[in-house]
CSV table of C-alpha atoms and ligand atoms in Angstrom, one decimal:
chain,number,residue,atom,x,y,z
U,1495,UNK,CA,21.1,-14.6,9.5
U,1496,UNK,CA,20.8,-11.0,8.3
U,1497,UNK,CA,23.7,-8.7,8.8
U,1498,UNK,CA,23.2,-5.1,9.9
U,1499,UNK,CA,24.3,-4.0,6.4
U,1500,UNK,CA,21.7,-6.3,4.8
U,1501,UNK,CA,19.0,-5.0,7.2
U,1502,UNK,CA,19.8,-1.4,6.2
U,1503,UNK,CA,19.7,-2.2,2.5
U,1504,UNK,CA,16.2,-3.7,2.7
U,1505,UNK,CA,14.7,-1.2,5.1
U,1506,UNK,CA,16.0,2.3,4.3
U,1507,UNK,CA,13.7,3.8,1.7
U,1508,UNK,CA,14.7,7.5,1.6
U,1509,UNK,CA,15.5,9.0,-1.8
U,1510,UNK,CA,18.6,7.5,-3.4
U,1511,UNK,CA,18.6,4.3,-1.3
U,1512,UNK,CA,18.6,1.0,-3.1
U,1513,UNK,CA,15.3,-0.2,-1.7
U,1514,UNK,CA,13.7,3.2,-2.6
U,1515,UNK,CA,15.0,2.9,-6.1
U,1516,UNK,CA,13.3,-0.5,-6.5
U,1517,UNK,CA,10.0,0.6,-4.8
U,1518,UNK,CA,9.7,3.6,-7.1
U,1519,UNK,CA,9.3,1.3,-10.0
U,1520,UNK,CA,5.8,0.4,-8.8
U,1521,UNK,CA,2.6,2.3,-8.4
U,1522,UNK,CA,1.5,3.3,-4.9
U,1523,UNK,CA,-1.9,4.5,-3.7
U,1524,UNK,CA,-1.6,7.9,-2.0
U,1525,UNK,CA,-5.1,8.8,-0.9
U,1526,UNK,CA,-8.8,8.4,-1.6
U,1527,UNK,CA,-9.9,10.8,-4.4
U,1528,UNK,CA,-12.5,12.2,-2.1
U,1529,UNK,CA,-9.7,13.9,-0.1
U,1530,UNK,CA,-9.3,16.5,-2.9
U,1531,UNK,CA,-12.4,18.7,-3.3
U,1532,UNK,CA,-13.2,22.2,-4.6
U,1533,UNK,CA,-13.0,23.4,-1.0
U,1534,UNK,CA,-9.8,21.5,-0.2
U,1535,UNK,CA,-7.8,21.0,-3.5
U,1536,UNK,CA,-4.5,20.3,-1.7
U,1537,UNK,CA,-3.1,17.5,0.4
U,1538,UNK,CA,0.3,16.9,1.9
U,1539,UNK,CA,1.6,13.5,1.0
U,1540,UNK,CA,4.6,11.8,2.6
U,1541,UNK,CA,5.9,8.9,0.7
U,1542,UNK,CA,9.3,7.1,0.2
U,1543,UNK,CA,10.9,9.7,2.5
U,1544,UNK,CA,9.7,12.7,0.5
U,1545,UNK,CA,7.4,15.6,1.5
U,1546,UNK,CA,5.1,16.1,-1.5
U,1547,UNK,CA,2.0,18.1,-2.3
U,1548,UNK,CA,-0.9,16.6,-4.2
U,1549,UNK,CA,-3.1,19.3,-5.7
U,1550,UNK,CA,-5.8,19.9,-8.3
U,1551,UNK,CA,-5.8,23.0,-10.3
U,1552,UNK,CA,-8.9,25.0,-11.3
U,1553,UNK,CA,-9.2,23.1,-14.5
U,1554,UNK,CA,-9.2,19.7,-12.7
U,1555,UNK,CA,-5.7,18.6,-13.5
U,1556,UNK,CA,-3.9,16.9,-10.7
U,1557,UNK,CA,-0.2,17.2,-9.8
U,1558,UNK,CA,2.2,15.7,-7.3
U,1559,UNK,CA,5.1,18.0,-6.6
U,1560,UNK,CA,7.6,18.7,-3.8
U,1561,UNK,CA,5.9,20.5,-1.0
U,1562,UNK,CA,8.6,23.1,-0.6
U,1563,UNK,CA,8.8,26.0,-3.1
U,1564,UNK,CA,12.1,26.0,-5.0
U,1565,UNK,CA,12.5,29.8,-4.3
U,1566,UNK,CA,13.0,30.1,-0.5
U,1567,UNK,CA,11.4,26.8,0.5
U,1568,UNK,CA,8.1,27.9,2.0
U,1569,UNK,CA,5.3,25.3,1.9
U,1570,UNK,CA,3.2,25.3,-1.1
U,1571,UNK,CA,0.4,23.6,0.9
U,1572,UNK,CA,-0.5,27.1,2.0
U,1573,UNK,CA,-0.4,28.4,-1.6
U,1574,UNK,CA,-3.3,29.7,-3.7
U,1575,UNK,CA,-4.8,27.3,-6.2
U,1576,UNK,CA,-5.6,29.0,-9.6
U,1577,UNK,CA,-6.9,27.8,-12.9
U,1578,UNK,CA,-3.5,26.8,-14.3
U,1579,UNK,CA,-1.6,25.9,-11.2
U,1580,UNK,CA,-0.6,26.8,-7.6
U,1581,UNK,CA,0.9,30.1,-6.4
U,1582,UNK,CA,3.3,30.1,-3.6
U,1583,UNK,CA,2.0,32.0,-0.5
U,1584,UNK,CA,5.3,33.7,0.2
U,1585,UNK,CA,6.3,35.6,-3.0
U,1586,UNK,CA,3.8,34.4,-5.5
U,1587,UNK,CA,5.8,32.1,-7.8
U,1588,UNK,CA,3.3,30.0,-9.7
U,1589,UNK,CA,3.7,26.3,-10.8
U,1590,UNK,CA,1.6,24.1,-13.0
U,1591,UNK,CA,0.7,20.5,-12.1
U,1592,UNK,CA,4.1,19.3,-13.6
U,1593,UNK,CA,5.9,21.9,-11.5
U,1594,UNK,CA,6.9,24.0,-14.5
U,1595,UNK,CA,7.3,27.5,-13.1
U,1596,UNK,CA,4.9,29.7,-15.1
U,1597,UNK,CA,5.2,33.0,-13.2
U,1598,UNK,CA,7.8,34.8,-11.1
U,1599,UNK,CA,6.4,38.1,-10.0
U,1600,UNK,CA,9.1,40.7,-9.1
U,1601,UNK,CA,11.7,39.0,-11.3
U,1602,UNK,CA,12.6,40.5,-14.7
U,1603,UNK,CA,10.6,39.2,-17.6
U,1604,UNK,CA,13.7,37.9,-19.3
U,1605,UNK,CA,15.1,36.2,-16.1
U,1606,UNK,CA,16.5,32.7,-16.8
U,1607,UNK,CA,15.5,31.7,-13.3
U,1608,UNK,CA,12.3,29.9,-14.4
U,1609,UNK,CA,14.2,27.3,-16.3
U,1610,UNK,CA,16.2,26.5,-13.2
U,1611,UNK,CA,13.2,25.0,-11.5
U,1612,UNK,CA,13.1,21.2,-12.0
U,1613,UNK,CA,9.7,19.9,-13.1
U,1614,UNK,CA,8.2,17.1,-11.1
U,1615,UNK,CA,8.6,13.8,-12.7
U,1616,UNK,CA,5.9,12.1,-10.7
U,1617,UNK,CA,2.8,10.7,-12.4
U,1618,UNK,CA,-0.6,10.6,-10.8
U,1619,UNK,CA,-3.6,8.4,-11.9
U,1620,UNK,CA,-7.0,7.8,-10.6
U,1621,UNK,CA,-8.4,4.3,-10.2
U,1622,UNK,CA,-11.1,2.7,-7.9
U,1623,UNK,CA,-11.6,5.9,-5.9
U,1624,UNK,CA,-7.9,6.3,-5.1
U,1625,UNK,CA,-5.1,8.5,-6.4
U,1626,UNK,CA,-2.0,6.5,-7.4
U,1627,UNK,CA,1.6,7.8,-7.8
U,1628,UNK,CA,4.4,6.5,-9.8
U,1629,UNK,CA,7.8,8.0,-8.9
U,1630,UNK,CA,10.2,6.0,-11.0
U,1631,UNK,CA,11.9,6.4,-14.4
U,1632,UNK,CA,9.8,6.8,-17.5
U,1633,UNK,CA,8.0,5.3,-19.3
U,1634,UNK,CA,5.8,4.4,-16.3
U,1635,UNK,CA,4.5,0.8,-16.3
U,1636,UNK,CA,0.7,0.4,-16.5
U,1637,UNK,CA,-1.2,0.8,-13.3
U,1638,UNK,CA,-2.3,-2.8,-12.6
U,1639,UNK,CA,-6.0,-3.3,-12.9
U,1640,UNK,CA,-6.5,-5.9,-10.2
U,1641,UNK,CA,-10.0,-7.4,-10.0
U,1642,UNK,CA,-10.5,-5.8,-6.6
U,1643,UNK,CA,-9.9,-2.4,-8.2
U,1644,UNK,CA,-11.9,-2.8,-11.4
U,1645,UNK,CA,-14.4,-5.6,-10.9
U,1646,UNK,CA,-18.0,-4.3,-11.2
U,1647,UNK,CA,-20.0,-7.3,-10.1
U,1648,UNK,CA,-20.4,-6.6,-6.5
U,1649,UNK,CA,-19.5,-3.9,-3.9
U,1650,UNK,CA,-16.2,-2.0,-3.3
U,1651,UNK,CA,-15.0,-0.1,-0.3
U,1652,UNK,CA,-11.8,1.7,0.5
U,1653,UNK,CA,-10.4,1.3,3.9
U,1654,UNK,CA,-7.7,3.6,5.4
U,1655,UNK,CA,-5.7,2.2,8.3
U,1656,UNK,CA,-4.2,4.6,10.8
U,1657,UNK,CA,-0.5,5.3,10.1
U,1658,UNK,CA,1.6,2.3,11.3
U,1659,UNK,CA,4.7,3.3,13.3
U,1660,UNK,CA,7.0,0.7,11.8
U,1661,UNK,CA,9.2,0.1,8.8
U,1662,UNK,CA,7.5,-1.1,5.6
U,1663,UNK,CA,9.4,-4.5,5.6
U,1664,UNK,CA,7.9,-5.5,9.0
U,1665,UNK,CA,4.4,-5.1,7.6
U,1666,UNK,CA,5.3,-7.0,4.4
U,1667,UNK,CA,7.0,-9.8,6.1
U,1668,UNK,CA,3.8,-10.4,8.0
U,1669,UNK,CA,2.2,-11.2,4.7
U,1670,UNK,CA,4.3,-14.4,4.3
U,1671,UNK,CA,4.1,-15.3,8.0
U,1672,UNK,CA,1.7,-18.2,7.6
U,1673,UNK,CA,1.6,-19.3,11.2
U,1674,UNK,CA,1.0,-16.0,13.0
U,1675,UNK,CA,-2.7,-16.2,12.3
U,1676,UNK,CA,-3.1,-19.1,14.8
U,1677,UNK,CA,-2.1,-17.3,18.0
U,1678,UNK,CA,-2.1,-13.6,17.1
U,1679,UNK,CA,-5.5,-13.7,15.5
U,1680,UNK,CA,-7.4,-16.9,16.3
U,1681,UNK,CA,-6.2,-17.6,19.9
U,1682,UNK,CA,-6.2,-13.9,20.8
U,1683,UNK,CA,-9.8,-13.5,19.5
U,1684,UNK,CA,-11.0,-16.5,21.5
U,1685,UNK,CA,-9.2,-15.3,24.6
U,1686,UNK,CA,-11.0,-11.9,24.2
U,1687,UNK,CA,-14.4,-13.7,24.0
U,1688,UNK,CA,-14.8,-13.5,20.2
U,1689,UNK,CA,-14.9,-17.2,19.5
U,1690,UNK,CA,-16.4,-16.9,16.0
U,1691,UNK,CA,-13.7,-14.5,14.9
U,1692,UNK,CA,-11.1,-17.2,15.7
U,1693,UNK,CA,-12.9,-20.1,14.1
U,1694,UNK,CA,-11.3,-20.1,10.7
U,1695,UNK,CA,-7.6,-19.6,11.7
U,1696,UNK,CA,-8.0,-21.6,14.9
U,1697,UNK,CA,-8.4,-25.0,13.1
U,1698,UNK,CA,-5.5,-27.4,13.4
U,1699,UNK,CA,-2.8,-26.5,10.9
U,1700,UNK,CA,-1.5,-29.8,9.7
U,1701,UNK,CA,1.0,-28.6,7.0
U,1702,UNK,CA,2.0,-25.5,5.2
U,1703,UNK,CA,4.1,-24.6,2.2
U,1704,UNK,CA,5.2,-21.7,0.0
U,1705,UNK,CA,5.2,-21.3,-3.7
U,1706,UNK,CA,7.3,-18.7,-5.5
U,1707,UNK,CA,5.3,-17.3,-8.4
U,1708,UNK,CA,6.8,-15.5,-11.4
U,1709,UNK,CA,3.8,-15.0,-13.6
U,1710,UNK,CA,3.3,-12.8,-16.6
U,1711,UNK,CA,1.3,-10.2,-14.6
U,1712,UNK,CA,2.3,-10.8,-11.0
U,1713,UNK,CA,5.2,-12.2,-9.0
U,1714,UNK,CA,5.3,-13.0,-5.4
U,1715,UNK,CA,4.8,-15.8,-2.9
U,1716,UNK,CA,1.8,-18.0,-2.3
U,1717,UNK,CA,1.1,-19.4,1.1
U,1718,UNK,CA,-0.5,-22.8,1.1
U,1719,UNK,CA,-2.1,-24.3,4.2
U,1720,UNK,CA,-3.5,-27.7,4.9
U,1721,UNK,CA,-6.2,-27.6,7.6
U,1722,UNK,CA,-7.3,-30.6,9.6
U,1723,UNK,CA,-10.4,-31.0,11.7
U,1724,UNK,CA,-14.0,-31.0,10.7
U,1725,UNK,CA,-13.7,-28.4,8.0
U,1726,UNK,CA,-10.3,-29.7,6.7
U,1727,UNK,CA,-9.1,-28.5,3.4
U,1728,UNK,CA,-5.9,-27.7,1.4
U,1729,UNK,CA,-6.1,-23.9,1.0
U,1730,UNK,CA,-4.9,-22.5,-2.3
U,1731,UNK,CA,-3.3,-19.7,-0.5
U,1732,UNK,CA,-3.5,-15.9,-0.4
U,1733,UNK,CA,-0.5,-14.4,-2.0
U,1734,UNK,CA,2.0,-11.6,-1.3
U,1735,UNK,CA,2.2,-9.8,-4.6
U,1736,UNK,CA,5.7,-8.4,-5.0
U,1737,UNK,CA,6.7,-6.0,-3.6
U,1738,UNK,CA,4.1,-4.4,-1.4
U,1739,UNK,CA,0.6,-6.0,-1.7
U,1740,UNK,CA,-1.2,-8.7,0.3
U,1741,UNK,CA,-4.3,-10.2,-1.4
U,1742,UNK,CA,-6.4,-11.9,1.2
U,1743,UNK,CA,-9.9,-13.4,1.3
U,1744,UNK,CA,-11.7,-12.1,4.4
U,1745,UNK,CA,-15.0,-13.7,4.9
U,1746,UNK,CA,-16.9,-13.2,1.6
U,1747,UNK,CA,-14.6,-10.3,0.6
U,1748,UNK,CA,-11.5,-10.1,-1.4
U,1749,UNK,CA,-9.2,-7.6,0.2
U,1750,UNK,CA,-6.1,-6.0,-1.3
U,1751,UNK,CA,-3.8,-4.5,1.3
U,1752,UNK,CA,-1.4,-1.9,-0.2
U,1753,UNK,CA,1.5,-1.2,2.1
U,1754,UNK,CA,2.9,2.2,1.2
U,1755,UNK,CA,6.4,3.0,2.6
U,1756,UNK,CA,6.1,6.5,4.0
U,1757,UNK,CA,9.5,6.9,5.5
U,1758,UNK,CA,12.0,4.6,7.2
U,1759,UNK,CA,9.8,4.1,10.3
U,1760,UNK,CA,6.2,4.6,9.1
U,1761,UNK,CA,3.9,2.7,6.7
U,1762,UNK,CA,0.5,3.7,5.4
U,1763,UNK,CA,-1.9,0.8,4.6
U,1764,UNK,CA,-4.7,1.3,2.2
U,1765,UNK,CA,-7.1,-1.6,1.6
U,1766,UNK,CA,-9.6,-2.1,-1.2
U,1767,UNK,CA,-12.3,-4.5,-0.2
U,1768,UNK,CA,-14.3,-6.0,-3.1
U,1769,UNK,CA,-17.2,-8.3,-2.5
U,1770,UNK,CA,-18.0,-10.1,-5.8
U,1771,UNK,CA,-21.4,-11.5,-6.4
U,1772,UNK,CA,-23.2,-9.0,-4.3
U,1773,UNK,CA,-25.8,-6.5,-5.2
U,1774,UNK,CA,-24.3,-3.5,-7.1
U,1775,UNK,CA,-27.2,-1.3,-6.1
U,1776,UNK,CA,-26.1,2.3,-5.2
U,1777,UNK,CA,-22.5,1.5,-6.1
U,1778,UNK,CA,-20.8,4.6,-7.5
U,1779,UNK,CA,-17.7,3.1,-9.0
U,1780,UNK,CA,-15.7,6.3,-9.2
U,1781,UNK,CA,-16.4,7.2,-5.6
U,1782,UNK,CA,-16.6,4.0,-3.5
U,1783,UNK,CA,-17.3,4.5,0.2
U,1784,UNK,CA,-14.3,5.2,2.3
U,1785,UNK,CA,-13.9,3.9,5.8
U,1786,UNK,CA,-11.3,5.5,8.1
U,1787,UNK,CA,-10.4,2.9,10.7
U,1788,UNK,CA,-10.5,4.1,14.3
U,1789,UNK,CA,-7.2,4.5,16.3
U,1790,UNK,CA,-5.3,1.3,16.9
U,1791,UNK,CA,-4.8,2.0,20.6
U,1792,UNK,CA,-7.0,2.8,23.5
U,1793,UNK,CA,-6.7,6.1,25.3
U,1794,UNK,CA,-4.4,4.5,27.9
U,1795,UNK,CA,-1.9,3.7,25.1
U,1796,UNK,CA,-2.5,0.0,24.9
U,1797,UNK,CA,-3.4,-1.6,21.6
U,1798,UNK,CA,-7.0,-2.4,20.9
U,1799,UNK,CA,-6.7,-6.1,20.2
U,1800,UNK,CA,-10.3,-6.8,19.2
U,1801,UNK,CA,-9.6,-6.6,15.5
U,1802,UNK,CA,-7.2,-8.4,13.2
U,1803,UNK,CA,-5.9,-4.9,12.2
U,1804,UNK,CA,-5.2,-4.0,15.9
U,1805,UNK,CA,-3.6,-7.4,16.5
U,1806,UNK,CA,-1.3,-7.1,13.5
U,1807,UNK,CA,-0.4,-3.5,14.3
U,1808,UNK,CA,0.6,-4.5,17.9
U,1809,UNK,CA,3.0,-7.1,16.5
U,1810,UNK,CA,4.5,-4.8,13.8
U,1811,UNK,CA,5.0,-1.9,16.0
U,1812,UNK,CA,6.3,-3.7,19.1
U,1813,UNK,CA,9.1,-5.2,17.0
U,1814,UNK,CA,10.5,-1.7,17.0
U,1815,UNK,CA,10.6,1.1,14.4
U,1816,UNK,CA,13.1,-0.9,12.3
U,1817,UNK,CA,13.4,-4.4,13.7
U,1818,UNK,CA,17.0,-5.5,14.4
U,1819,UNK,CA,17.1,-8.6,12.2
U,1820,UNK,CA,20.6,-9.4,13.4
U,1821,UNK,CA,19.0,-10.6,16.6
U,1822,UNK,CA,16.3,-12.9,15.1
U,1823,UNK,CA,16.0,-16.6,15.6
U,1824,UNK,CA,14.2,-17.8,12.4
U,1825,UNK,CA,12.8,-21.3,12.3
U,1826,UNK,CA,11.4,-23.5,9.6
U,1827,UNK,CA,8.0,-21.8,9.9
U,1828,UNK,CA,9.7,-18.6,8.7
U,1829,UNK,CA,10.5,-19.9,5.3
U,1830,UNK,CA,8.1,-17.5,3.6
U,1831,UNK,CA,10.0,-14.6,5.1
U,1832,UNK,CA,13.4,-15.9,3.9
U,1833,UNK,CA,11.9,-16.4,0.4
U,1834,UNK,CA,10.6,-12.9,0.3
U,1835,UNK,CA,13.8,-11.4,1.5
U,1836,UNK,CA,15.6,-13.3,-1.2
U,1837,UNK,CA,13.2,-12.0,-3.8
U,1838,UNK,CA,13.6,-8.5,-2.5
U,1839,UNK,CA,17.4,-8.6,-2.5
U,1840,UNK,CA,17.4,-10.1,-6.0
U,1841,UNK,CA,15.2,-7.3,-7.3
U,1842,UNK,CA,17.1,-4.6,-5.6
U,1843,UNK,CA,20.2,-6.0,-7.3
U,1844,UNK,CA,18.4,-6.2,-10.7
U,1845,UNK,CA,17.4,-2.6,-10.6
U,1846,UNK,CA,20.9,-1.5,-9.5
U,1847,UNK,CA,22.2,-3.5,-12.6
U,1848,UNK,CA,19.9,-1.5,-14.9
U,1849,UNK,CA,17.3,-4.3,-15.4
U,1850,UNK,CA,13.5,-4.2,-15.1
U,1851,UNK,CA,12.3,-5.7,-11.8
U,1852,UNK,CA,9.6,-8.4,-11.5
U,1853,UNK,CA,5.9,-7.7,-11.9
U,1854,UNK,CA,5.7,-4.6,-14.1
U,1855,UNK,CA,3.0,-4.7,-16.7
U,1856,UNK,CA,3.5,-2.9,-20.0
U,1857,UNK,CA,1.1,-4.7,-22.3
U,1858,UNK,CA,-2.5,-3.3,-22.1
U,1859,UNK,CA,-3.9,-6.6,-23.3
U,1860,UNK,CA,-2.7,-8.2,-20.1
U,1861,UNK,CA,-4.1,-5.5,-18.0
U,1862,UNK,CA,-7.8,-5.5,-18.6
U,1863,UNK,CA,-8.7,-7.2,-15.4
U,1864,UNK,CA,-6.2,-9.2,-13.4
U,1865,UNK,CA,-7.7,-12.0,-11.3
U,1866,UNK,CA,-5.5,-13.9,-8.9
U,1867,UNK,CA,-7.2,-16.9,-7.4
U,1868,UNK,CA,-7.4,-17.1,-3.6
U,1869,UNK,CA,-8.7,-19.7,-1.2
U,1870,UNK,CA,-12.5,-19.9,-1.1
U,1871,UNK,CA,-12.6,-21.4,2.4
U,1872,UNK,CA,-13.3,-18.2,4.2
U,1873,UNK,CA,-16.2,-17.3,1.9
U,1874,UNK,CA,-17.6,-20.7,2.4
U,1875,UNK,CA,-17.4,-20.5,6.1
U,1876,UNK,CA,-18.9,-17.0,6.1
U,1877,UNK,CA,-21.9,-18.2,4.0
U,1878,UNK,CA,-22.4,-21.2,6.4
U,1879,UNK,CA,-22.4,-18.9,9.5
U,1880,UNK,CA,-24.9,-16.6,7.8
U,1881,UNK,CA,-27.2,-19.5,7.0
U,1882,UNK,CA,-26.9,-20.7,10.6
U,1883,UNK,CA,-28.1,-17.4,12.0
R,176,FES,S1,9.3,30.9,-1.3
R,176,FES,FE1,7.9,30.5,-2.8
R,176,FES,S2,7.8,32.3,-4.0
R,176,FES,FE2,9.3,32.7,-2.5
R,177,FE2,FE1,-2.2,-10.9,10.5
């Protein structure tokens, strides 16, 4: 049973909160790199309760800085990008990509005011066609080079899901909710006339288990399923990678779902889909294709339940903006959720005590390409279905 206070601790992610302090120790994708161009070198980014501006100066350097100008708080999104920085549209103060104030027109040349501007401490990197942000203390850990991000033996796509109107923890708890796939995905798909889409998760689930992993390069929770029926198998499991990633096989693809906490009641999901073993023809590794998913609801406001994404979004959002966990009735099938909450609380406490949380990588030798094994059942079934066509 979760108390109101515990619920607040895990879900509130604005600056200065305990959960935010933990989540800032990890890298988060913020947008596809194609969203910054010569014509549009600026993008507003809302993450962990902060309004930021991502911009690229005329020399190609990229910065992530507070959106509001430190002078009189106008938005720098409307500023002028120049070779060495961005100039505020209001009175022309200019900042470089680290937010060092490099010009203050109309102030005396010897004014000490420039040094009163706090530089931005946020780090931006580019990988797999995405910009990534690190907002924690320095030195930053390495940006993990997951196989889905750096593998070059297949095809890669980026998928941007519409903004989810729910707290980040609801989205993450779903990643360790082993049994939801039976009704929410399989049964729902069958009921909507999409029998094939429900065939994998609709098999009889004879047993399930969870394994807490604290590995060198990743920590989290593996879900293990034992399927009965004609295509019975013990599934190795697709893991939740602590704190905010789901790694899931989907048909012949390996898909990493990155759940980015935007603010207390919104979550942005970026997915990277890697299809190993396929033709690499026409693959531009620096600029993989980007799919923007269509709206999750119909024009009448009801959820479009024909996709797994729409089905999940319905469940996450209808729980409420921040689910009231004091009113839950958890059963034995929810053990993955309690394990994840335990891990989250332990890591929040570790960071509060000045320790390093789980899953940060600092050794480049361990970060060349990180492969986490997942179930092959889905790929096998997808191949079979293709052969049958
Ligand atoms: S508000 Fe930006 S320069 Fe004045
Ligand atoms: Fe789901």
